[in-house]
Coordinates of C-alpha atoms (C1' of nucleotides) in Angstrom, one line a residue:
Chain H
M1 CA 0.0 0.0 0.0
S2 CA 3.0 2.3 0.1
E3 CA 3.6 2.1 -3.6
A4 CA 1.7 4.3 -6.1
G5 CA -1.7 2.7 -6.7
P6 CA -3.8 3.0 -9.7
L7 CA -4.7 6.5 -10.7
V8 CA -8.5 7.1 -10.6
L9 CA -10.2 10.1 -12.1
V10 CA -13.3 10.9 -10.0
V11 CA -15.9 13.0 -11.8
E12 CA -18.5 14.2 -9.4
D13 CA -20.0 17.5 -8.5
E14 CA -21.7 16.8 -5.0
P15 CA -19.0 17.7 -2.4
Q16 CA -20.4 15.2 0.0
M17 CA -20.1 12.3 -2.4
R18 CA -16.7 13.5 -3.5
R19 CA -15.5 13.5 0.1
F20 CA -16.9 10.0 0.6
L21 CA -15.1 8.7 -2.5
R22 CA -11.9 10.4 -1.7
A23 CA -11.8 8.8 1.7
S24 CA -12.8 5.4 0.5
L25 CA -10.4 5.2 -2.4
A26 CA -7.4 6.8 -0.7
S27 CA -7.6 4.4 2.2
H28 CA -7.3 1.6 -0.3
G29 CA -4.2 2.8 -2.0
Y30 CA -5.6 4.5 -5.0
R31 CA -4.3 7.9 -6.2
L32 CA -7.0 10.4 -7.0
L33 CA -7.7 13.0 -9.6
E34 CA -10.9 15.0 -9.2
A35 CA -13.1 16.9 -11.5
G36 CA -16.3 18.7 -10.7
G37 CA -17.6 18.8 -14.3
A38 CA -17.4 17.3 -17.8
A39 CA -15.1 19.9 -19.3
E40 CA -12.6 19.6 -16.4
A41 CA -12.8 15.8 -16.6
L42 CA -11.9 15.8 -20.3
R43 CA -9.1 18.2 -19.8
L44 CA -7.6 16.2 -16.8
A45 CA -8.0 12.8 -18.6
S46 CA -5.9 13.9 -21.5
A47 CA -3.4 15.7 -19.3
H48 CA -2.9 12.9 -16.8
P49 CA -4.2 9.6 -18.4
P50 CA -5.9 7.8 -15.5
D51 CA -6.2 4.0 -15.1
L52 CA -9.9 4.2 -14.3
V53 CA -12.6 6.8 -14.5
L54 CA -15.5 7.0 -12.0
L55 CA -18.1 9.1 -13.7
D56 CA -21.2 10.5 -12.1
L57 CA -23.9 11.0 -14.8
G58 CA -25.5 14.1 -13.1
L59 CA -23.0 16.7 -14.0
P60 CA -23.7 20.4 -14.1
D61 CA -22.2 21.3 -17.3
A62 CA -22.9 18.4 -19.7
D63 CA -24.5 15.1 -20.2
G64 CA -22.6 12.2 -18.7
I65 CA -23.5 9.9 -21.6
D66 CA -22.0 12.4 -24.0
T67 CA -18.9 12.7 -21.8
T68 CA -18.5 8.9 -22.1
R69 CA -18.6 9.1 -25.8
R70 CA -16.2 12.0 -25.9
L71 CA -13.7 10.0 -23.8
R72 CA -14.2 6.9 -26.0
E73 CA -13.1 8.9 -29.0
W74 CA -9.6 8.6 -28.0
T75 CA -9.2 6.4 -24.9
R76 CA -10.0 2.9 -23.7
V77 CA -9.6 3.7 -20.1
P78 CA -12.2 1.8 -18.0
I79 CA -15.3 4.0 -17.3
L80 CA -17.4 3.1 -14.3
V81 CA -20.6 5.1 -14.3
I82 CA -22.2 6.0 -11.0
S83 CA -25.7 7.4 -11.1
A84 CA -28.8 8.1 -9.1
R85 CA -30.9 7.3 -12.2
Q86 CA -32.3 3.8 -11.9
R87 CA -34.1 3.7 -15.3
E88 CA -33.1 0.8 -17.4
D89 CA -32.8 3.1 -20.5
D90 CA -30.2 5.2 -18.8
K91 CA -28.1 2.2 -18.0
V92 CA -28.3 0.8 -21.6
M93 CA -27.4 4.1 -23.1
A94 CA -24.4 4.6 -20.8
L95 CA -23.2 1.1 -21.5
D96 CA -23.6 1.3 -25.2
A97 CA -21.9 4.7 -25.2
G98 CA -18.8 3.0 -24.0
A99 CA -19.1 2.7 -20.2
D100 CA -17.8 -0.5 -18.7
D101 CA -20.1 -0.7 -15.7
Y102 CA -23.0 1.1 -14.2
L103 CA -23.6 1.4 -10.5
T104 CA -26.8 3.0 -9.0
K105 CA -26.8 5.1 -5.9
P106 CA -26.9 4.2 -3.2
F107 CA -24.2 1.6 -3.3
G108 CA -21.8 -0.1 -0.9
V109 CA -18.2 0.8 -0.9
N110 CA -17.2 -2.8 -1.1
E111 CA -19.2 -3.4 -4.3
L112 CA -17.7 -0.3 -5.8
L113 CA -14.2 -1.5 -4.9
A114 CA -14.9 -4.9 -6.3
R115 CA -16.2 -3.5 -9.6
M116 CA -13.2 -1.3 -9.8
R117 CA -11.0 -4.3 -9.4
V118 CA -12.8 -6.0 -12.2
A119 CA -12.4 -3.0 -14.5
L120 CA -8.7 -2.7 -13.7
R121 CA -8.3 -6.5 -14.2
H122 CA -9.7 -6.1 -17.7
A123 CA -7.5 -3.0 -18.5
G124 CA -4.4 -4.7 -17.2
R125 CA -4.9 -7.4 -19.8
A126 CA -5.8 -5.3 -22.7
L127 CA -3.8 -2.2 -22.3
D128 CA -0.4 -3.9 -21.7
G129 CA 1.4 -1.5 -24.0
T130 CA -1.2 -0.7 -26.5
A131 CA -2.5 2.4 -24.9
A132 CA -3.7 4.4 -27.9
E133 CA -2.0 7.7 -28.5
P134 CA -4.4 10.5 -28.0
V135 CA -2.8 12.2 -30.9
F136 CA -2.6 11.1 -34.5
E137 CA 0.2 12.5 -36.6
S138 CA 1.2 12.2 -40.2
G139 CA 3.3 14.6 -42.2
E140 CA 2.2 18.1 -41.6
L141 CA -1.1 16.9 -40.3
R142 CA -2.0 16.4 -36.7
I143 CA -5.2 15.3 -35.1
D144 CA -5.6 15.7 -31.4
L145 CA -8.4 13.2 -30.6
A146 CA -8.9 14.4 -27.0
R147 CA -9.3 18.1 -27.9
R148 CA -10.9 17.4 -31.3
E149 CA -8.5 19.7 -32.9
V150 CA -6.8 19.4 -36.3
T151 CA -3.7 21.3 -37.2
R152 CA -1.7 21.5 -40.5
G153 CA 1.8 22.7 -40.1
G154 CA 0.9 24.2 -36.7
A155 CA -2.1 26.1 -37.9
V156 CA -5.5 25.1 -36.6
V157 CA -7.8 23.8 -39.3
H158 CA -11.5 24.3 -38.6
L159 CA -13.6 21.3 -39.5
T160 CA -17.4 20.8 -39.3
P161 CA -18.6 17.8 -37.3
I162 CA -19.0 15.6 -40.4
E163 CA -15.7 16.6 -41.8
Y164 CA -14.0 15.7 -38.5
K165 CA -15.7 12.4 -38.2
L166 CA -14.7 11.6 -41.7
L167 CA -11.1 12.6 -41.2
V168 CA -10.8 10.5 -38.0
L169 CA -12.4 7.6 -39.6
L170 CA -9.9 7.7 -42.4
A171 CA -6.9 8.3 -40.1
Q172 CA -7.8 5.5 -37.7
N173 CA -7.9 3.2 -40.7
A174 CA -4.8 4.6 -42.2
G175 CA -3.5 2.4 -45.1
K176 CA -6.7 0.6 -45.5
V177 CA -9.2 1.3 -48.3
L178 CA -12.6 2.2 -47.0
T179 CA -15.4 1.6 -49.4
H180 CA -18.1 4.3 -50.0
Q181 CA -20.6 2.1 -48.3
Q182 CA -18.4 1.7 -45.2
I183 CA -17.9 5.4 -45.0
L184 CA -21.6 6.2 -45.4
R185 CA -22.4 3.6 -42.7
E186 CA -19.8 4.9 -40.2
V187 CA -20.4 8.6 -40.7
W188 CA -24.1 8.9 -41.5
G189 CA -25.3 5.9 -39.6
P190 CA -26.4 2.5 -40.8
G191 CA -29.9 3.4 -42.0
S192 CA -28.8 6.1 -44.3
T193 CA -30.2 6.1 -47.9
R194 CA -27.5 8.5 -48.8
Q195 CA -25.7 8.3 -52.0
T196 CA -22.0 8.2 -52.7
H197 CA -22.2 11.7 -53.9
Y198 CA -22.2 12.9 -50.3
V199 CA -18.9 11.3 -49.7
R200 CA -17.4 13.0 -52.7
V201 CA -18.6 16.5 -51.7
Y202 CA -17.1 16.0 -48.3
M203 CA -13.9 14.5 -49.5
A204 CA -13.4 17.5 -51.7
E205 CA -14.0 19.9 -48.8
L206 CA -11.7 17.9 -46.6
R207 CA -9.0 18.0 -49.1
K208 CA -9.4 21.8 -49.5
K209 CA -8.8 22.2 -45.8
V210 CA -6.4 19.5 -45.0
E211 CA -4.2 19.0 -48.0
A212 CA -1.5 21.4 -49.0
D213 CA -2.3 20.9 -52.7
P214 CA -5.9 19.7 -52.9
A215 CA -5.5 18.8 -56.6
R216 CA -2.6 16.5 -55.6
P217 CA -3.7 14.9 -52.4
R218 CA -1.0 13.5 -50.2
H219 CA -3.1 11.8 -47.6
I220 CA -6.6 11.5 -48.9
V221 CA -6.3 9.4 -51.9
T222 CA -9.1 8.0 -54.0
E223 CA -9.3 4.4 -55.1
Q224 CA -11.3 4.5 -58.2
G225 CA -14.5 2.3 -58.1
V226 CA -13.8 1.4 -54.5
G227 CA -13.5 4.2 -52.0
Y228 CA -10.9 6.2 -50.3
R229 CA -7.7 5.6 -48.3
F230 CA -5.6 7.6 -45.9
R231 CA -2.0 7.4 -46.9
E232 CA 0.6 8.2 -44.2
G233 CA 3.9 10.1 -44.5
Chain L
M1 CA -28.8 -11.6 -38.0
S2 CA -28.5 -14.5 -40.4
E3 CA -24.9 -15.2 -39.5
A4 CA -24.0 -17.2 -36.5
G5 CA -24.1 -14.9 -33.5
P6 CA -22.0 -15.3 -30.3
L7 CA -22.4 -18.6 -28.4
V8 CA -23.8 -18.1 -24.9
L9 CA -23.7 -20.7 -22.2
V10 CA -26.7 -20.3 -19.9
V11 CA -26.4 -21.9 -16.5
E12 CA -29.7 -21.8 -14.8
D13 CA -31.9 -24.4 -13.0
E14 CA -35.3 -22.8 -12.9
P15 CA -37.2 -23.7 -16.0
Q16 CA -39.1 -20.5 -16.1
M17 CA -36.1 -18.3 -16.0
R18 CA -34.5 -20.5 -18.6
R19 CA -37.4 -20.2 -21.0
F20 CA -37.2 -16.5 -20.6
L21 CA -33.5 -16.2 -21.3
R22 CA -33.8 -18.6 -24.2
A23 CA -36.5 -16.5 -25.9
S24 CA -34.7 -13.2 -25.2
L25 CA -31.3 -14.3 -26.4
A26 CA -32.4 -16.2 -29.4
S27 CA -34.5 -13.3 -30.7
H28 CA -31.4 -11.2 -30.6
G29 CA -29.3 -13.5 -32.7
Y30 CA -27.4 -15.3 -30.0
R31 CA -26.8 -19.0 -30.2
L32 CA -27.5 -20.9 -27.0
L33 CA -26.0 -23.6 -24.9
E34 CA -28.0 -24.6 -21.7
A35 CA -26.9 -26.2 -18.5
G36 CA -29.1 -27.0 -15.4
G37 CA -26.2 -27.4 -13.0
A38 CA -22.6 -26.7 -12.3
A39 CA -21.3 -30.0 -13.5
E40 CA -23.0 -29.9 -16.7
A41 CA -21.9 -26.3 -17.2
L42 CA -18.3 -27.1 -16.7
R43 CA -18.5 -30.1 -19.1
L44 CA -20.3 -28.1 -21.8
A45 CA -17.9 -25.1 -21.5
S46 CA -15.0 -27.2 -22.2
A47 CA -16.7 -29.3 -25.0
H48 CA -18.0 -26.2 -26.8
P49 CA -16.1 -23.1 -25.6
P50 CA -18.7 -20.3 -25.5
D51 CA -18.2 -16.6 -26.1
L52 CA -20.0 -15.7 -22.9
V53 CA -21.4 -17.4 -19.8
L54 CA -24.5 -16.4 -18.0
L55 CA -24.3 -18.0 -14.6
D56 CA -27.0 -18.2 -12.0
L57 CA -25.6 -18.5 -8.5
G58 CA -28.3 -20.6 -7.1
L59 CA -27.5 -23.9 -8.5
P60 CA -28.7 -27.3 -7.1
D61 CA -25.4 -29.2 -7.3
A62 CA -22.7 -26.7 -6.4
D63 CA -21.8 -23.2 -5.3
G64 CA -21.9 -20.7 -8.1
I65 CA -18.9 -18.8 -6.7
D66 CA -16.9 -22.0 -6.8
T67 CA -18.1 -22.7 -10.4
T68 CA -16.8 -19.3 -11.4
R69 CA -13.4 -20.2 -9.9
R70 CA -13.4 -23.6 -11.6
L71 CA -14.0 -21.9 -15.0
R72 CA -11.3 -19.2 -14.3
E73 CA -8.8 -22.0 -13.9
W74 CA -8.6 -22.5 -17.6
T75 CA -10.7 -19.9 -19.5
R76 CA -11.1 -16.2 -19.7
V77 CA -14.5 -16.3 -21.2
P78 CA -16.6 -13.4 -19.9
I79 CA -18.8 -14.6 -16.9
L80 CA -22.0 -12.6 -16.2
V81 CA -23.4 -13.7 -12.9
I82 CA -27.2 -13.5 -12.3
S83 CA -28.5 -13.9 -8.8
A84 CA -31.4 -13.3 -6.5
R85 CA -28.9 -12.6 -3.7
Q86 CA -28.6 -8.9 -3.1
R87 CA -26.1 -8.9 -0.3
E88 CA -23.0 -6.9 -1.0
D89 CA -20.8 -9.7 0.1
D90 CA -22.2 -12.1 -2.5
K91 CA -21.4 -9.6 -5.2
V92 CA -17.9 -8.9 -4.0
M93 CA -17.1 -12.6 -3.7
A94 CA -18.4 -13.4 -7.1
L95 CA -16.6 -10.5 -8.7
D96 CA -13.4 -11.3 -6.9
A97 CA -13.7 -14.9 -7.9
G98 CA -13.4 -13.9 -11.5
A99 CA -16.9 -12.9 -12.6
D100 CA -17.0 -9.9 -14.9
D101 CA -20.4 -8.6 -13.9
Y102 CA -23.2 -9.2 -11.4
L103 CA -26.8 -8.6 -12.1
T104 CA -29.5 -9.1 -9.4
K105 CA -32.9 -10.4 -10.1
P106 CA -35.3 -9.0 -11.1
F107 CA -33.6 -7.3 -14.0
G108 CA -34.7 -6.0 -17.4
V109 CA -33.8 -7.7 -20.6
N110 CA -32.3 -4.6 -22.0
E111 CA -29.9 -4.1 -19.2
L112 CA -28.9 -7.7 -19.5
L113 CA -28.4 -7.4 -23.2
A114 CA -26.4 -4.2 -22.8
R115 CA -24.1 -5.8 -20.2
M116 CA -23.6 -8.7 -22.4
R117 CA -22.6 -6.4 -25.2
V118 CA -20.0 -4.8 -22.8
A119 CA -18.6 -8.2 -21.9
L120 CA -18.3 -9.3 -25.5
R121 CA -16.8 -6.0 -26.4
H122 CA -14.0 -6.6 -23.9
A123 CA -13.5 -10.1 -25.1
G124 CA -13.4 -9.2 -28.8
R125 CA -10.7 -6.6 -28.2
A126 CA -8.5 -8.9 -26.3
L127 CA -8.6 -11.5 -29.0
D128 CA -8.3 -9.6 -32.2
G129 CA -4.9 -8.3 -31.3
T130 CA -3.5 -11.6 -32.2
A131 CA -5.3 -11.9 -35.6
A132 CA -2.7 -12.1 -38.4
E133 CA -3.1 -9.8 -41.3
P134 CA -4.3 -11.6 -44.4
V135 CA -1.4 -11.1 -46.7
F136 CA -0.6 -13.2 -49.7
E137 CA 3.0 -13.3 -50.9
S138 CA 4.7 -15.1 -53.7
G139 CA 8.1 -14.1 -55.0
E140 CA 8.4 -10.3 -55.5
L141 CA 4.6 -10.1 -55.5
R142 CA 2.6 -9.2 -52.4
I143 CA -1.2 -8.8 -52.0
D144 CA -2.4 -7.2 -48.8
L145 CA -6.0 -8.1 -48.6
A146 CA -6.8 -5.9 -45.6
R147 CA -5.3 -2.7 -47.2
R148 CA -6.3 -3.7 -50.7
E149 CA -2.9 -3.0 -51.9
V150 CA -0.6 -4.9 -54.3
T151 CA 3.2 -4.3 -54.4
R152 CA 5.8 -5.8 -56.6
G153 CA 9.3 -5.6 -55.1
G154 CA 8.1 -3.0 -52.7
A155 CA 6.6 -0.7 -55.2
V156 CA 2.8 -0.2 -55.1
V157 CA 1.1 -1.4 -58.3
H158 CA -2.1 0.4 -59.1
L159 CA -4.9 -2.0 -60.2
T160 CA -8.4 -1.2 -61.4
P161 CA -11.3 -3.0 -59.5
I162 CA -11.6 -5.8 -62.1
E163 CA -7.8 -6.3 -62.3
Y164 CA -7.7 -6.6 -58.5
K165 CA -10.6 -9.0 -58.3
L166 CA -8.9 -11.1 -61.0
L167 CA -5.5 -11.2 -59.4
V168 CA -7.0 -12.1 -55.9
L169 CA -9.1 -14.9 -57.5
L170 CA -6.0 -16.3 -59.1
A171 CA -3.8 -15.9 -56.0
Q172 CA -6.4 -17.5 -53.8
N173 CA -6.5 -20.5 -56.0
A174 CA -2.8 -20.6 -56.5
G175 CA -1.7 -23.8 -58.2
K176 CA -5.1 -24.7 -59.5
V177 CA -6.2 -24.1 -63.0
L178 CA -9.2 -21.8 -63.4
T179 CA -11.2 -22.2 -66.6
H180 CA -12.3 -19.2 -68.7
Q181 CA -15.9 -19.9 -67.5
Q182 CA -15.0 -20.0 -63.9
I183 CA -13.1 -16.7 -64.1
L184 CA -16.0 -15.0 -66.0
R185 CA -18.5 -16.2 -63.4
E186 CA -16.4 -15.1 -60.5
V187 CA -15.3 -11.7 -61.7
W188 CA -18.2 -10.5 -63.9
G189 CA -21.1 -12.4 -62.1
P190 CA -22.9 -15.5 -63.1
G191 CA -25.3 -13.8 -65.5
S192 CA -22.7 -12.5 -67.8
T193 CA -22.8 -13.1 -71.5
R194 CA -19.2 -12.0 -71.8
Q195 CA -16.7 -13.8 -74.0
T196 CA -13.5 -15.3 -73.2
H197 CA -11.9 -12.4 -75.0
Y198 CA -12.5 -10.3 -71.9
V199 CA -10.4 -12.5 -69.8
R200 CA -7.6 -12.3 -72.3
V201 CA -7.6 -8.6 -72.4
Y202 CA -7.4 -8.4 -68.6
M203 CA -4.8 -11.0 -68.3
A204 CA -2.6 -9.1 -70.6
E205 CA -3.1 -5.9 -68.6
L206 CA -2.5 -7.8 -65.3
R207 CA 0.8 -9.2 -66.6
K208 CA 2.0 -5.8 -67.8
K209 CA 1.5 -4.5 -64.3
V210 CA 2.4 -7.5 -62.1
E211 CA 5.0 -9.4 -64.0
A212 CA 8.6 -8.3 -64.3
D213 CA 8.7 -9.6 -67.9
P214 CA 5.1 -9.7 -69.2
A215 CA 6.2 -11.8 -72.2
R216 CA 7.6 -14.5 -69.9
P217 CA 5.1 -14.6 -67.1
R218 CA 6.3 -16.1 -63.9
H219 CA 3.1 -16.2 -62.0
I220 CA 0.2 -15.9 -64.4
V221 CA 0.6 -18.8 -66.7
T222 CA -1.8 -19.8 -69.4
E223 CA -3.1 -23.3 -69.8
Q224 CA -3.8 -23.7 -73.5
G225 CA -7.4 -24.6 -74.2
V226 CA -8.4 -24.5 -70.5
G227 CA -7.8 -21.3 -68.7
Y228 CA -5.2 -19.7 -66.4
R229 CA -3.2 -20.7 -63.3
F230 CA -1.3 -18.8 -60.6
R231 CA 2.1 -20.3 -60.1
E232 CA 3.8 -19.5 -56.8
G233 CA 7.5 -18.9 -56.1
Chain O
dG1 C1' -37.0 37.7 -37.1
dG2 C1' -32.8 37.8 -39.1
dC3 C1' -28.3 36.0 -38.9
dT4 C1' -24.7 32.5 -39.6
dC5 C1' -23.0 28.1 -40.3
dC6 C1' -23.7 23.5 -41.8
dT7 C1' -25.8 20.0 -44.7
dT8 C1' -28.0 18.4 -48.6
dT9 C1' -29.0 18.5 -53.5
dG10 C1' -28.3 19.5 -58.4
dA11 C1' -25.6 20.6 -62.4
dT12 C1' -21.6 20.2 -65.1
dA13 C1' -16.8 19.3 -66.5
dC14 C1' -13.3 16.0 -66.1
dA15 C1' -10.8 11.5 -65.5
dT16 C1' -10.5 6.7 -65.4
dT17 C1' -12.0 2.3 -66.5
dC18 C1' -14.5 -1.0 -69.4
dT19 C1' -15.8 -2.8 -73.6
dT20 C1' -15.2 -3.9 -78.2
dG21 C1' -13.2 -4.7 -82.6
dA22 C1' -9.1 -5.2 -85.4
dT23 C1' -4.8 -7.3 -85.9
dA24 C1' -0.6 -9.7 -84.6
dT25 C1' 1.7 -13.5 -82.4
dG26 C1' 2.4 -18.2 -80.7
dC27 C1' 1.5 -23.2 -80.6
dG28 C1' 0.5 -28.0 -82.0
dG29 C1' -0.3 -31.2 -85.5
dT30 C1' 0.6 -33.0 -90.1
Chain D
dA1 C1' 7.0 -25.4 -93.4
dC2 C1' 2.1 -24.7 -93.4
dC3 C1' -2.5 -24.5 -91.5
dG4 C1' -6.0 -23.7 -88.0
dC5 C1' -6.9 -22.4 -83.7
dA6 C1' -6.0 -20.3 -79.4
dT7 C1' -3.9 -16.4 -77.3
dA8 C1' -1.8 -11.7 -77.0
dT9 C1' -1.7 -6.9 -77.9
dC10 C1' -3.3 -2.4 -79.2
dA11 C1' -6.3 1.4 -79.5
dA12 C1' -10.7 4.1 -79.7
dG13 C1' -15.3 4.9 -78.2
dA14 C1' -18.7 4.1 -74.6
dA15 C1' -19.8 3.8 -69.9
dT16 C1' -19.0 4.7 -65.5
dG17 C1' -16.9 7.1 -61.7
dT18 C1' -15.0 11.5 -59.7
dA19 C1' -14.1 16.6 -58.6
dT20 C1' -15.9 21.0 -58.1
dC21 C1' -19.0 24.8 -57.8
dA22 C1' -23.0 26.8 -56.3
dA23 C1' -27.5 27.3 -54.6
dA24 C1' -31.4 25.6 -51.9
dG25 C1' -32.9 23.8 -47.4
dG26 C1' -32.3 23.5 -42.1
dA27 C1' -30.6 24.1 -37.4
dG28 C1' -29.2 26.9 -33.9
dC29 C1' -28.1 31.6 -32.0
dC30 C1' -28.4 36.2 -30.9

DNA sequence: GGCTCCTTTGATACATTCTTGATATGCGGT
DNA sequence: ACCGCATATCAAGAATGTATCAAAGGAGCC
């Protein structure tokens, strides 16, 4: 218990609950990081990557489900949701958004600790050395997944939500060809009756913003008759 | 939903609960394996390794906690415990024994399904890190199926959709002779009225791009009067 | 309500790929 | 060597796929 235990990010706005968690975790050897809201949580998580996140859904500044999704955009850290909401739909939404467990208040400390051990057990296996970089870089291009910020040669590039989603999708599958259908499904949702024309319009827009010479794309290359590919370097 | 879904081992002795689970899971595309007791569960799990175990703690022939430990001696399959016992100690013991989640009765189907998805998500991630990339190699030629990229001596070779399809077809049947008819059927679809002339035109094009000396093909060899064959080495 | 920004849709010019026909080359048997 | 057939190569038009611009519709914000 003298060594540095796992680092836990506690996201909770009620001071009482926070005190309780602080005391419970500290006495079991965990190191703590505390955030009172979603924005602070996201900032802290990217600045000091924790081993586990305890997330209260009832935050003052943002939806907890959305915060879960935001975290999942760039990290696989175990997320244990704590909430007063007992509705089944809330649980399903949180779990499907990327949470690993859902605990309803009131709960016992021992159950919390046991569920934390389960989460850390999973992480220990999966994250051995594969902790995903929160930043993707290729040539002059840089995508900060945690901050949702894209820069080209140091200058910030403003992207609309769809453009960003598209670029991240391409970058995370760098090297692989993504078909028009795959892209439509991932970006516009599975039930979209959209045409491949959409993809073209957005690719053109992305190239204008992200490529040094849009007419001679370095990264976003088209594979005729198939789809597109992100080329690194 | 037509494909084979994940295989779930349901360990439950109450017939009513079992019927309920069977109906719920089957309608969501899961394949089922059922056991009424601990002994049968252990036997089935080793005979047909499931993707997930749903384990009721109240079994007639053995303790559920113990069953969890027995399973954990040789498998990391996700174990989702279902129990009527609400005591915190029971939860802690089950989780520490190796269970991945603990759900108390009564519970909603949707929560169960969501927690199953979480468990399968964890398992899937741990496993696919070891999956080898499907790459075909022969001599200087290299076909990366995942990236949809062909290289000859390290240099990328650009292929049109039909050329790529043709090359993959040949490579995947390396050594075997493919008749003109087979090739036409596979590449242009079964209802094609195309002539064998097509195949010739494309073979010539492929050789130009893929062979070091198109006039003396090393890989794409023609079998007079029959068809073509991919020769390795 | 009027503003801005984003998304969707349509129109059009441009590029690649496919198909087709014409013609040359190779191969086996006599 | 010659013939007949199968195969290879070339090139042009047709078909299909792609890039780009611009304007119409929507959503959210003072």
